[in-house]
Amino acid sequence: MSSRLPSAGFSITIRVALPADSNAIGRLTTAVGSAGAVVTALDVVDSDHVRVLVDLTCDTSDASHADQVVDSLRALDGVDVRKVSDRTFLLHLGGKIEVQSKVSLRTRDELSRAYTPGVARVCLAIAENPEDARRLTIKRNTVAVVTDGSAVLGLGNIGPYAAMPVMEGKAALFKKFGGVDAWPVALDTQDTEEIISIVKALAPAYGGINLEDISAPRCFEIEARLRELLDIPVFHDDQHGTAICVLAALTNALRVVGKKIEDVRIVVSGAGAAGTAIMKLLLKQGAGDIVACDRLGALHHGMPDLTPNWEWLAANTNKGNFAGTTKEALRGADVFIGVSAPNILTGDDIATMADGSIVFALANPDPEVDPREARQHAAIVATGRSDQPNQINNVLAFPGVFRGMLDAQAREYTEEMGLAAARAIADVVGEDKINANVIVPSVFDARVAPAVAAAVRAVAKGEKPEPEVVITIPQ
């Protein structure tokens, strides 16, 4: 049996025929539970006096675990497994997004205005004043989700074709939570100059660029160069979306344990795109002591063979110039933020942290430390998993961030927008809800995206953001 937790991401539906006796279905669900899966639905499809046809849906932990569950049912007397469906693959058949027309095209009159000859007048108006494209075309509400497939989720360099399901999902989230029309742009090149050139060339059709799953350190140069070249916001979600959500969660976590960001010691495991952006935003918020760690240990002055990005981190973090491993850096620390690799820490490592410690183990699908072990020692634990409390998920940020930037017709994304977005996410939780298991709102909380959009829009327009909510946690 797998040691990983069952997840809806590995949900299967098994169609089985079994005897029509009073205990048959009970034997079925017992077998599934004994195999370590979680039954989520059971539907009787058909029956007669002899047999019952049942669709049993359950969550498993991975593909091999799903096979074990099916085998356990096949081993039952009188049970005939007819079909096994992987619900995740079924969801992706034919893709997850589509284009729909916003206008009716039922008559010649409507066609004449939407297309020729009427459309020519709109084209000429934009030719005379290109800025009108933001008002009179899809540019007003459309974002390109650009990837080269070089750093997809925890899967690595799987290329543009295999990256498409993630990009489709991203586009669906943009629409669902922000009302933003987004479209995948998967590029069959991993050449930095080619990517910059292609995105620059396709930018006229879009109001913003969301870079996605592009490996470090290339992603830093691609983003920086595109920001210089384009007059629309360029946002690398793996960097800035993650940073915004982490800062939001940390804001509330510190409220719960009664500590201030300028007073705590923060250890960050993973100094790639996400880790770097997190640390930069935390520093912007006033973090007093951050130790950046990667596979070579803590980044510090005098460390050989540092990349330009790591040189910046070594110069701007680790004020005590600590040199050692991540585990050693964790001793006495108040906060651990992991955006690195699974199972690099144990509960014993968390036990060495300061009282009231905060652990954000965000590697997916398996975090840096088992959250069950971490909770034995830490005051607050968060992960990126949907089946654990305190899920830190970028969907809390990017739909509202782009909604706000598009509404304001912003020309760029700024760290000030990120700070405002993080504050808005944190404050949505509310004084009456915040506790050790609720430091961020649900991804389905309808208040989140509008609050983030309003905060970003205010910054983009140069307005003063709303004051930070002061929350007092009962002791």
CSV table of C-alpha atoms in Angstrom, one decimal:
chain,number,residue,atom,x,y,z
A,1,MET,CA,0.0,0.0,0.0
A,2,SER,CA,1.3,3.5,-0.8
A,3,SER,CA,2.4,5.8,2.0
A,4,ARG,CA,1.0,8.8,0.2
A,5,LEU,CA,-2.4,10.2,1.1
A,6,PRO,CA,-5.3,9.4,-1.3
A,7,SER,CA,-6.2,12.3,-3.5
A,8,ALA,CA,-8.9,13.3,-5.9
A,9,GLY,CA,-6.1,13.6,-8.5
A,10,PHE,CA,-6.1,9.8,-8.6
A,11,SER,CA,-9.8,9.2,-8.4
A,12,ILE,CA,-11.2,6.2,-10.2
A,13,THR,CA,-14.6,4.9,-10.9
A,14,ILE,CA,-14.9,1.1,-11.0
A,15,ARG,CA,-18.0,-0.6,-12.5
A,16,VAL,CA,-18.6,-3.9,-10.8
A,17,ALA,CA,-21.3,-6.6,-11.0
A,18,LEU,CA,-22.0,-8.4,-7.7
A,19,PRO,CA,-24.5,-10.7,-6.1
A,20,ALA,CA,-27.8,-9.1,-5.1
A,21,ASP,CA,-27.5,-10.0,-1.4
A,22,SER,CA,-27.7,-7.6,1.5
A,23,ASN,CA,-24.0,-7.8,2.4
A,24,ALA,CA,-22.5,-7.5,-1.0
A,25,ILE,CA,-22.1,-3.7,-1.2
A,26,GLY,CA,-20.7,-3.7,2.3
A,27,ARG,CA,-18.0,-6.2,1.4
A,28,LEU,CA,-17.2,-4.0,-1.6
A,29,THR,CA,-16.7,-0.8,0.4
A,30,THR,CA,-14.8,-2.7,3.1
A,31,ALA,CA,-12.4,-4.1,0.6
A,32,VAL,CA,-11.7,-0.6,-0.8
A,33,GLY,CA,-11.1,0.8,2.6
A,34,SER,CA,-8.8,-2.0,3.6
A,35,ALA,CA,-6.8,-1.3,0.5
A,36,GLY,CA,-6.2,2.3,1.7
A,37,ALA,CA,-8.5,4.1,-0.7
A,38,VAL,CA,-11.4,6.5,0.3
A,39,VAL,CA,-14.8,5.8,-1.1
A,40,THR,CA,-16.4,9.1,-2.4
A,41,ALA,CA,-19.5,7.8,-4.2
A,42,LEU,CA,-21.4,4.6,-4.9
A,43,ASP,CA,-24.2,4.5,-7.5
A,44,VAL,CA,-26.4,1.5,-8.4
A,45,VAL,CA,-26.5,1.5,-12.2
A,46,ASP,CA,-28.8,-1.5,-12.8
A,47,SER,CA,-30.1,-4.5,-10.9
A,48,ASP,CA,-32.2,-7.6,-11.2
A,49,HIS,CA,-33.1,-10.5,-8.8
A,50,VAL,CA,-29.6,-12.0,-9.2
A,51,ARG,CA,-27.1,-9.2,-9.8
A,52,VAL,CA,-26.4,-5.6,-9.0
A,53,LEU,CA,-24.4,-3.3,-11.2
A,54,VAL,CA,-22.6,-0.6,-9.2
A,55,ASP,CA,-20.3,2.3,-10.0
A,56,LEU,CA,-17.9,2.8,-7.1
A,57,THR,CA,-15.8,5.9,-7.0
A,58,CYS,CA,-12.8,6.3,-4.7
A,59,ASP,CA,-9.7,8.3,-4.2
A,60,THR,CA,-6.3,6.5,-4.4
A,61,SER,CA,-2.8,7.8,-3.8
A,62,ASP,CA,-1.2,7.0,-7.2
A,63,ALA,CA,-1.6,4.8,-10.3
A,64,SER,CA,-0.1,1.7,-8.7
A,65,HIS,CA,-2.3,2.1,-5.7
A,66,ALA,CA,-5.4,2.3,-8.0
A,67,ASP,CA,-4.3,-1.0,-9.5
A,68,GLN,CA,-4.1,-2.5,-6.0
A,69,VAL,CA,-7.6,-1.3,-5.2
A,70,VAL,CA,-9.0,-2.9,-8.4
A,71,ASP,CA,-7.1,-6.1,-7.7
A,72,SER,CA,-8.6,-6.3,-4.2
A,73,LEU,CA,-12.1,-6.1,-5.7
A,74,ARG,CA,-11.3,-8.8,-8.3
A,75,ALA,CA,-10.3,-11.1,-5.5
A,76,LEU,CA,-13.7,-11.0,-3.9
A,77,ASP,CA,-16.0,-14.0,-4.5
A,78,GLY,CA,-18.8,-13.2,-6.9
A,79,VAL,CA,-17.5,-9.8,-7.9
A,80,ASP,CA,-17.0,-9.1,-11.6
A,81,VAL,CA,-15.0,-5.9,-12.4
A,82,ARG,CA,-16.4,-4.7,-15.7
A,83,LYS,CA,-14.6,-1.4,-16.3
A,84,VAL,CA,-12.2,1.0,-14.6
A,85,SER,CA,-12.2,4.7,-15.5
A,86,ASP,CA,-9.6,7.2,-14.5
A,87,ARG,CA,-11.7,10.3,-13.7
A,88,THR,CA,-8.8,12.7,-14.2
A,89,PHE,CA,-8.1,11.5,-17.8
A,90,LEU,CA,-11.9,11.6,-18.5
A,91,LEU,CA,-11.9,15.3,-17.4
A,92,HIS,CA,-9.2,16.2,-19.9
A,93,LEU,CA,-10.7,14.5,-23.0
A,94,GLY,CA,-10.8,17.1,-25.8
A,95,GLY,CA,-9.2,19.7,-23.5
A,96,LYS,CA,-10.7,21.9,-20.8
A,97,ILE,CA,-11.4,25.2,-22.5
A,98,GLU,CA,-13.2,26.6,-25.6
A,99,VAL,CA,-13.8,29.8,-27.4
A,100,GLN,CA,-17.3,31.3,-27.4
A,101,SER,CA,-18.6,34.3,-29.3
A,102,LYS,CA,-19.8,37.2,-27.1
A,103,VAL,CA,-22.1,38.5,-29.9
A,104,SER,CA,-25.1,37.1,-31.7
A,105,LEU,CA,-24.6,36.3,-35.4
A,106,ARG,CA,-28.1,35.2,-36.4
A,107,THR,CA,-28.9,37.8,-39.0
A,108,ARG,CA,-27.2,39.6,-42.0
A,109,ASP,CA,-27.5,42.8,-40.0
A,110,GLU,CA,-25.5,41.4,-37.1
A,111,LEU,CA,-22.9,39.9,-39.4
A,112,SER,CA,-22.4,43.2,-41.2
A,113,ARG,CA,-21.5,44.9,-37.9
A,114,ALA,CA,-19.4,42.1,-36.4
A,115,TYR,CA,-17.5,41.4,-39.6
A,116,THR,CA,-17.4,43.0,-43.1
A,117,PRO,CA,-18.2,45.8,-44.0
A,118,GLY,CA,-18.7,47.3,-40.5
A,119,VAL,CA,-15.5,45.9,-39.0
A,120,ALA,CA,-13.4,48.0,-41.3
A,121,ARG,CA,-14.4,51.2,-39.6
A,122,VAL,CA,-13.2,49.8,-36.3
A,123,CYS,CA,-9.9,48.7,-37.9
A,124,LEU,CA,-9.3,52.1,-39.2
A,125,ALA,CA,-10.0,53.7,-35.9
A,126,ILE,CA,-7.4,51.5,-34.2
A,127,ALA,CA,-4.9,52.1,-37.0
A,128,GLU,CA,-5.3,55.9,-36.3
A,129,ASN,CA,-5.0,55.4,-32.5
A,130,PRO,CA,-3.5,52.0,-31.5
A,131,GLU,CA,-4.4,52.6,-27.9
A,132,ASP,CA,-8.0,52.0,-28.9
A,133,ALA,CA,-7.1,48.3,-29.2
A,134,ARG,CA,-7.4,48.1,-25.4
A,135,ARG,CA,-11.0,49.3,-25.7
A,136,LEU,CA,-12.2,47.8,-28.9
A,137,THR,CA,-10.7,44.3,-29.0
A,138,ILE,CA,-10.1,41.3,-26.8
A,139,LYS,CA,-6.9,42.9,-25.7
A,140,ARG,CA,-9.0,44.5,-23.0
A,141,ASN,CA,-9.6,41.2,-21.1
A,142,THR,CA,-7.2,38.6,-22.6
A,143,VAL,CA,-4.0,37.1,-21.2
A,144,ALA,CA,-1.5,34.8,-22.8
A,145,VAL,CA,-0.4,31.9,-20.6
A,146,VAL,CA,3.1,31.3,-22.1
A,147,THR,CA,5.3,28.3,-21.4
A,148,ASP,CA,8.1,26.3,-22.9
A,149,GLY,CA,7.4,23.2,-20.8
A,150,SER,CA,10.8,23.3,-19.1
A,151,ALA,CA,9.7,23.3,-15.5
A,152,VAL,CA,6.1,21.9,-15.2
A,153,LEU,CA,4.8,21.5,-11.7
A,154,GLY,CA,7.0,18.9,-10.1
A,155,LEU,CA,7.5,17.0,-13.3
A,156,GLY,CA,10.5,19.0,-14.7
A,157,ASN,CA,11.3,19.5,-18.4
A,158,ILE,CA,8.5,17.6,-20.1
A,159,GLY,CA,8.1,20.0,-23.1
A,160,PRO,CA,5.3,22.1,-24.6
A,161,TYR,CA,2.9,19.3,-25.6
A,162,ALA,CA,2.9,17.7,-22.1
A,163,ALA,CA,2.6,21.1,-20.5
A,164,MET,CA,-0.7,21.9,-22.3
A,165,PRO,CA,-3.0,20.3,-19.7
A,166,VAL,CA,-1.5,22.6,-17.0
A,167,MET,CA,-1.8,25.6,-19.2
A,168,GLU,CA,-5.5,24.8,-20.1
A,169,GLY,CA,-6.2,24.4,-16.4
A,170,LYS,CA,-4.6,27.8,-15.7
A,171,ALA,CA,-6.8,29.4,-18.4
A,172,ALA,CA,-9.9,27.8,-16.9
A,173,LEU,CA,-8.9,29.2,-13.4
A,174,PHE,CA,-8.4,32.7,-14.9
A,175,LYS,CA,-11.9,32.6,-16.3
A,176,LYS,CA,-13.6,31.0,-13.3
A,177,PHE,CA,-12.1,33.2,-10.6
A,178,GLY,CA,-11.2,36.4,-12.3
A,179,GLY,CA,-13.4,36.6,-15.4
A,180,VAL,CA,-10.2,36.9,-17.4
A,181,ASP,CA,-10.0,35.3,-20.9
A,182,ALA,CA,-6.7,33.4,-21.0
A,183,TRP,CA,-5.3,31.2,-23.7
A,184,PRO,CA,-2.4,28.7,-23.6
A,185,VAL,CA,0.7,29.7,-25.7
A,186,ALA,CA,2.9,26.6,-25.6
A,187,LEU,CA,6.2,27.3,-27.4
A,188,ASP,CA,8.3,24.6,-29.1
A,189,THR,CA,11.5,26.2,-28.2
A,190,GLN,CA,13.6,26.7,-25.0
A,191,ASP,CA,15.9,29.2,-26.5
A,192,THR,CA,15.7,32.4,-24.4
A,193,GLU,CA,16.1,34.8,-27.3
A,194,GLU,CA,13.5,33.0,-29.4
A,195,ILE,CA,10.9,33.0,-26.5
A,196,ILE,CA,11.4,36.7,-26.0
A,197,SER,CA,11.1,37.4,-29.7
A,198,ILE,CA,7.9,35.3,-30.1
A,199,VAL,CA,6.2,36.8,-27.1
A,200,LYS,CA,7.1,40.3,-28.2
A,201,ALA,CA,5.6,39.6,-31.6
A,202,LEU,CA,2.3,38.1,-30.3
A,203,ALA,CA,1.8,40.8,-27.5
A,204,PRO,CA,-0.5,43.1,-29.6
A,205,ALA,CA,-3.4,40.6,-29.1
A,206,TYR,CA,-3.1,40.5,-25.3
A,207,GLY,CA,-3.6,42.7,-22.3
A,208,GLY,CA,-1.1,40.8,-20.2
A,209,ILE,CA,1.5,38.0,-20.3
A,210,ASN,CA,1.5,35.2,-17.7
A,211,LEU,CA,4.7,33.3,-17.9
A,212,GLU,CA,4.3,29.8,-16.6
A,213,ASP,CA,6.6,26.8,-15.8
A,214,ILE,CA,9.8,28.2,-17.4
A,215,SER,CA,12.9,27.0,-15.7
A,216,ALA,CA,15.3,29.1,-13.7
A,217,PRO,CA,17.5,31.0,-14.2
A,218,ARG,CA,16.2,31.5,-17.8
A,219,CYS,CA,12.9,32.7,-16.5
A,220,PHE,CA,14.5,35.7,-14.7
A,221,GLU,CA,16.0,37.0,-18.0
A,222,ILE,CA,12.9,36.3,-20.0
A,223,GLU,CA,10.7,38.2,-17.6
A,224,ALA,CA,13.1,41.1,-17.2
A,225,ARG,CA,13.6,41.6,-20.9
A,226,LEU,CA,9.9,41.3,-21.8
A,227,ARG,CA,9.1,43.9,-19.1
A,228,GLU,CA,11.5,46.3,-20.9
A,229,LEU,CA,10.1,45.6,-24.3
A,230,LEU,CA,6.3,45.5,-23.7
A,231,ASP,CA,3.7,48.0,-22.6
A,232,ILE,CA,1.6,45.4,-20.9
A,233,PRO,CA,2.1,43.6,-17.6
A,234,VAL,CA,4.4,40.6,-17.6
A,235,PHE,CA,3.9,38.3,-14.6
A,236,HIS,CA,5.7,35.1,-13.9
A,237,ASP,CA,3.2,33.2,-11.7
A,238,ASP,CA,5.7,30.7,-10.4
A,239,GLN,CA,7.6,33.6,-8.9
A,240,HIS,CA,5.1,36.4,-8.1
A,241,GLY,CA,1.9,34.4,-7.6
A,242,THR,CA,3.6,32.1,-5.2
A,243,ALA,CA,5.3,35.0,-3.4
A,244,ILE,CA,2.0,36.8,-2.9
A,245,CYS,CA,0.2,33.7,-1.5
A,246,VAL,CA,3.1,32.9,0.8
A,247,LEU,CA,3.2,36.5,2.2
A,248,ALA,CA,-0.6,36.4,2.7
A,249,ALA,CA,-0.4,33.1,4.6
A,250,LEU,CA,2.6,34.3,6.6
A,251,THR,CA,0.8,37.5,7.5
A,252,ASN,CA,-2.0,35.6,9.2
A,253,ALA,CA,0.2,32.9,10.6
A,254,LEU,CA,2.3,35.5,12.4
A,255,ARG,CA,-1.0,37.1,13.7
A,256,VAL,CA,-1.9,33.8,15.2
A,257,VAL,CA,1.4,33.2,17.0
A,258,GLY,CA,1.8,36.8,18.0
A,259,LYS,CA,5.0,37.5,16.2
A,260,LYS,CA,6.1,40.3,13.8
A,261,ILE,CA,7.8,39.7,10.5
A,262,GLU,CA,10.7,42.0,11.3
A,263,ASP,CA,11.5,40.0,14.4
A,264,VAL,CA,11.4,36.4,13.1
A,265,ARG,CA,14.1,34.2,11.6
A,266,ILE,CA,12.9,32.7,8.3
A,267,VAL,CA,14.6,29.7,6.6
A,268,VAL,CA,13.7,29.3,2.9
A,269,SER,CA,14.5,26.0,1.2
A,270,GLY,CA,14.7,26.4,-2.5
A,271,ALA,CA,16.5,29.4,-4.1
A,272,GLY,CA,15.0,29.0,-7.6
A,273,ALA,CA,12.3,31.1,-9.2
A,274,ALA,CA,9.6,30.7,-6.5
A,275,GLY,CA,12.0,30.9,-3.6
A,276,THR,CA,13.8,34.0,-4.9
A,277,ALA,CA,10.5,35.9,-5.5
A,278,ILE,CA,9.2,34.9,-2.0
A,279,MET,CA,12.3,36.2,-0.3
A,280,LYS,CA,12.3,39.5,-2.3
A,281,LEU,CA,8.7,40.1,-1.4
A,282,LEU,CA,9.3,39.2,2.2
A,283,LEU,CA,12.2,41.7,2.3
A,284,LYS,CA,10.0,44.3,0.7
A,285,GLN,CA,7.5,43.7,3.5
A,286,GLY,CA,10.2,44.2,6.1
A,287,ALA,CA,11.4,40.7,7.0
A,288,GLY,CA,14.4,41.1,9.3
A,289,ASP,CA,16.3,37.8,9.0
A,290,ILE,CA,16.0,35.3,6.1
A,291,VAL,CA,18.4,32.4,5.4
A,292,ALA,CA,18.2,31.2,1.8
A,293,CYS,CA,19.1,27.5,1.4
A,294,ASP,CA,19.5,25.3,-1.7
A,295,ARG,CA,21.1,22.0,-2.5
A,296,LEU,CA,24.5,23.4,-1.5
A,297,GLY,CA,23.2,24.6,1.9
A,298,ALA,CA,22.8,28.2,3.2
A,299,LEU,CA,23.8,30.8,0.7
A,300,HIS,CA,26.4,33.1,2.3
A,301,HIS,CA,29.2,35.6,1.5
A,302,GLY,CA,32.3,33.9,0.1
A,303,MET,CA,30.4,30.9,-1.2
A,304,PRO,CA,32.0,29.7,-4.5
A,305,ASP,CA,30.3,29.2,-7.9
A,306,LEU,CA,27.2,31.3,-7.2
A,307,THR,CA,24.8,32.1,-10.0
A,308,PRO,CA,24.0,35.9,-10.4
A,309,ASN,CA,20.7,35.2,-8.7
A,310,TRP,CA,22.3,33.4,-5.8
A,311,GLU,CA,24.9,36.2,-5.5
A,312,TRP,CA,22.1,38.6,-5.0
A,313,LEU,CA,20.5,36.4,-2.3
A,314,ALA,CA,23.8,36.0,-0.5
A,315,ALA,CA,24.3,39.7,-0.5
A,316,ASN,CA,20.8,40.6,0.7
A,317,THR,CA,19.9,37.7,3.1
A,318,ASN,CA,21.6,35.7,5.8
A,319,LYS,CA,22.8,38.7,7.8
A,320,GLY,CA,24.6,36.4,10.2
A,321,ASN,CA,26.5,34.8,7.3
A,322,PHE,CA,25.5,31.3,8.5
A,323,ALA,CA,27.2,28.5,6.6
A,324,GLY,CA,25.6,25.1,7.0
A,325,THR,CA,22.8,22.7,5.9
A,326,THR,CA,19.1,23.5,5.8
A,327,LYS,CA,18.6,21.3,8.8
A,328,GLU,CA,21.3,23.2,10.7
A,329,ALA,CA,19.8,26.5,9.7
A,330,LEU,CA,16.4,25.4,11.0
A,331,ARG,CA,17.6,25.2,14.6
A,332,GLY,CA,15.9,28.1,16.5
A,333,ALA,CA,14.2,29.4,13.4
A,334,ASP,CA,10.6,30.8,13.7
A,335,VAL,CA,9.5,30.1,10.1
A,336,PHE,CA,10.3,27.4,7.5
A,337,ILE,CA,9.2,28.0,3.9
A,338,GLY,CA,9.9,25.1,1.5
A,339,VAL,CA,9.7,25.4,-2.3
A,340,SER,CA,12.2,22.7,-3.0
A,341,ALA,CA,12.0,18.9,-2.9
A,342,PRO,CA,9.9,16.3,-1.0
A,343,ASN,CA,10.9,14.7,2.3
A,344,ILE,CA,14.1,16.6,3.0
A,345,LEU,CA,13.0,17.1,6.7
A,346,THR,CA,11.6,15.0,9.5
A,347,GLY,CA,9.4,15.9,12.5
A,348,ASP,CA,12.6,15.8,14.6
A,349,ASP,CA,14.0,18.7,12.5
A,350,ILE,CA,10.9,20.7,13.1
A,351,ALA,CA,11.2,20.1,16.8
A,352,THR,CA,14.5,22.1,16.8
A,353,MET,CA,12.7,25.3,15.7
A,354,ALA,CA,11.6,28.0,18.1
A,355,ASP,CA,8.4,27.9,20.1
A,356,GLY,CA,5.3,28.9,18.0
A,357,SER,CA,7.0,27.8,14.8
A,358,ILE,CA,5.5,28.1,11.4
A,359,VAL,CA,6.0,25.5,8.7
A,360,PHE,CA,5.1,26.1,5.0
A,361,ALA,CA,6.1,22.8,3.2
A,362,LEU,CA,5.0,23.6,-0.4
A,363,ALA,CA,6.7,21.1,-2.6
A,364,ASN,CA,4.0,19.3,-4.6
A,365,PRO,CA,2.7,16.7,-4.6
A,366,ASP,CA,4.8,15.6,-1.6
A,367,PRO,CA,5.9,18.3,0.8
A,368,GLU,CA,9.4,18.8,2.3
A,369,VAL,CA,8.1,17.2,5.6
A,370,ASP,CA,5.2,15.0,6.3
A,371,PRO,CA,2.5,17.5,7.6
A,372,ARG,CA,1.4,15.0,10.2
A,373,GLU,CA,4.8,14.9,11.7
A,374,ALA,CA,5.3,18.7,11.4
A,375,ARG,CA,2.1,19.3,13.3
A,376,GLN,CA,3.4,17.5,16.3
A,377,HIS,CA,5.9,20.3,16.9
A,378,ALA,CA,4.9,23.4,14.9
A,379,ALA,CA,2.1,25.8,15.8
A,380,ILE,CA,1.0,26.2,12.2
A,381,VAL,CA,1.6,24.0,9.2
A,382,ALA,CA,0.6,24.8,5.6
A,383,THR,CA,1.1,22.9,2.3
A,384,GLY,CA,0.2,23.1,-1.3
A,385,ARG,CA,-2.2,20.1,-1.1
A,386,SER,CA,-5.9,20.4,-1.3
A,387,ASP,CA,-6.4,17.6,1.1
A,388,GLN,CA,-4.7,19.4,4.0
A,389,PRO,CA,-5.6,22.5,6.0
A,390,ASN,CA,-4.1,25.8,5.0
A,391,GLN,CA,-3.6,25.1,1.3
A,392,ILE,CA,-1.4,27.8,-0.2
A,393,ASN,CA,-2.5,27.9,-3.8
A,394,ASN,CA,-1.6,30.5,-6.5
A,395,VAL,CA,-5.3,30.6,-7.6
A,396,LEU,CA,-5.8,32.9,-4.6
A,397,ALA,CA,-3.6,35.5,-6.4
A,398,PHE,CA,-3.2,35.5,-10.1
A,399,PRO,CA,-6.9,35.8,-11.2
A,400,GLY,CA,-7.4,38.9,-9.0
A,401,VAL,CA,-4.0,40.4,-9.8
A,402,PHE,CA,-4.7,40.2,-13.6
A,403,ARG,CA,-8.3,41.4,-13.1
A,404,GLY,CA,-7.0,44.5,-11.3
A,405,MET,CA,-4.2,45.2,-13.8
A,406,LEU,CA,-6.5,44.8,-16.8
A,407,ASP,CA,-9.2,47.0,-15.3
A,408,ALA,CA,-6.6,49.7,-14.6
A,409,GLN,CA,-5.0,49.1,-18.1
A,410,ALA,CA,-1.7,48.8,-16.2
A,411,ARG,CA,1.5,48.8,-18.2
A,412,GLU,CA,3.5,46.7,-15.7
A,413,TYR,CA,3.3,44.6,-12.6
A,414,THR,CA,5.1,46.0,-9.5
A,415,GLU,CA,6.0,44.7,-6.1
A,416,GLU,CA,3.7,47.2,-4.5
A,417,MET,CA,0.9,45.5,-6.3
A,418,GLY,CA,2.1,42.2,-4.8
A,419,LEU,CA,2.2,43.6,-1.3
A,420,ALA,CA,-1.4,45.0,-1.7
A,421,ALA,CA,-2.6,41.7,-3.1
A,422,ALA,CA,-1.1,39.7,-0.2
A,423,ARG,CA,-2.7,42.0,2.3
A,424,ALA,CA,-6.1,41.7,0.6
A,425,ILE,CA,-5.9,37.9,0.6
A,426,ALA,CA,-4.9,37.8,4.3
A,427,ASP,CA,-7.6,40.2,5.3
A,428,VAL,CA,-10.4,38.2,3.6
A,429,VAL,CA,-10.1,35.5,6.2
A,430,GLY,CA,-11.4,37.9,8.9
A,431,GLU,CA,-10.9,38.3,12.6
A,432,ASP,CA,-13.7,35.9,13.4
A,433,LYS,CA,-12.3,33.0,11.3
A,434,ILE,CA,-8.5,33.1,11.6
A,435,ASN,CA,-6.9,30.3,13.6
A,436,ALA,CA,-4.0,27.8,13.3
A,437,ASN,CA,-5.9,25.8,10.7
A,438,VAL,CA,-7.3,28.8,8.7
A,439,ILE,CA,-4.7,31.3,7.7
A,440,VAL,CA,-5.8,31.7,4.1
A,441,PRO,CA,-9.3,31.8,2.6
A,442,SER,CA,-10.6,28.9,0.6
A,443,VAL,CA,-9.7,29.0,-3.1
A,444,PHE,CA,-13.5,28.9,-3.6
A,445,ASP,CA,-14.2,32.0,-1.5
A,446,ALA,CA,-15.9,34.4,-3.9
A,447,ARG,CA,-14.6,37.4,-2.0
A,448,VAL,CA,-10.9,36.8,-2.8
A,449,ALA,CA,-10.5,37.7,-6.4
A,450,PRO,CA,-12.6,41.0,-6.2
A,451,ALA,CA,-10.6,42.0,-3.1
A,452,VAL,CA,-7.3,41.3,-4.8
A,453,ALA,CA,-8.4,43.1,-7.9
A,454,ALA,CA,-9.5,46.2,-6.0
A,455,ALA,CA,-6.2,46.3,-4.1
A,456,VAL,CA,-4.1,46.0,-7.3
A,457,ARG,CA,-6.3,48.4,-9.2
A,458,ALA,CA,-5.8,51.0,-6.5
A,459,VAL,CA,-2.0,50.7,-6.6
A,460,ALA,CA,-2.0,50.8,-10.4
A,461,LYS,CA,-4.0,54.0,-10.4
A,462,GLY,CA,-1.8,55.5,-7.7
A,463,GLU,CA,-4.5,55.5,-5.1
A,464,LYS,CA,-3.8,54.9,-1.4
A,465,PRO,CA,-4.5,51.2,-0.5
A,466,GLU,CA,-6.9,50.4,2.4
A,467,PRO,CA,-5.2,50.3,5.8
A,468,GLU,CA,-4.1,46.9,7.1
A,469,VAL,CA,-6.6,45.1,9.2
A,470,VAL,CA,-5.4,44.6,12.8
A,471,ILE,CA,-6.5,41.2,14.1
A,472,THR,CA,-6.1,40.2,17.7
A,473,ILE,CA,-6.0,36.5,18.4
A,474,PRO,CA,-7.3,35.3,21.8
A,475,GLN,CA,-4.6,33.6,23.8
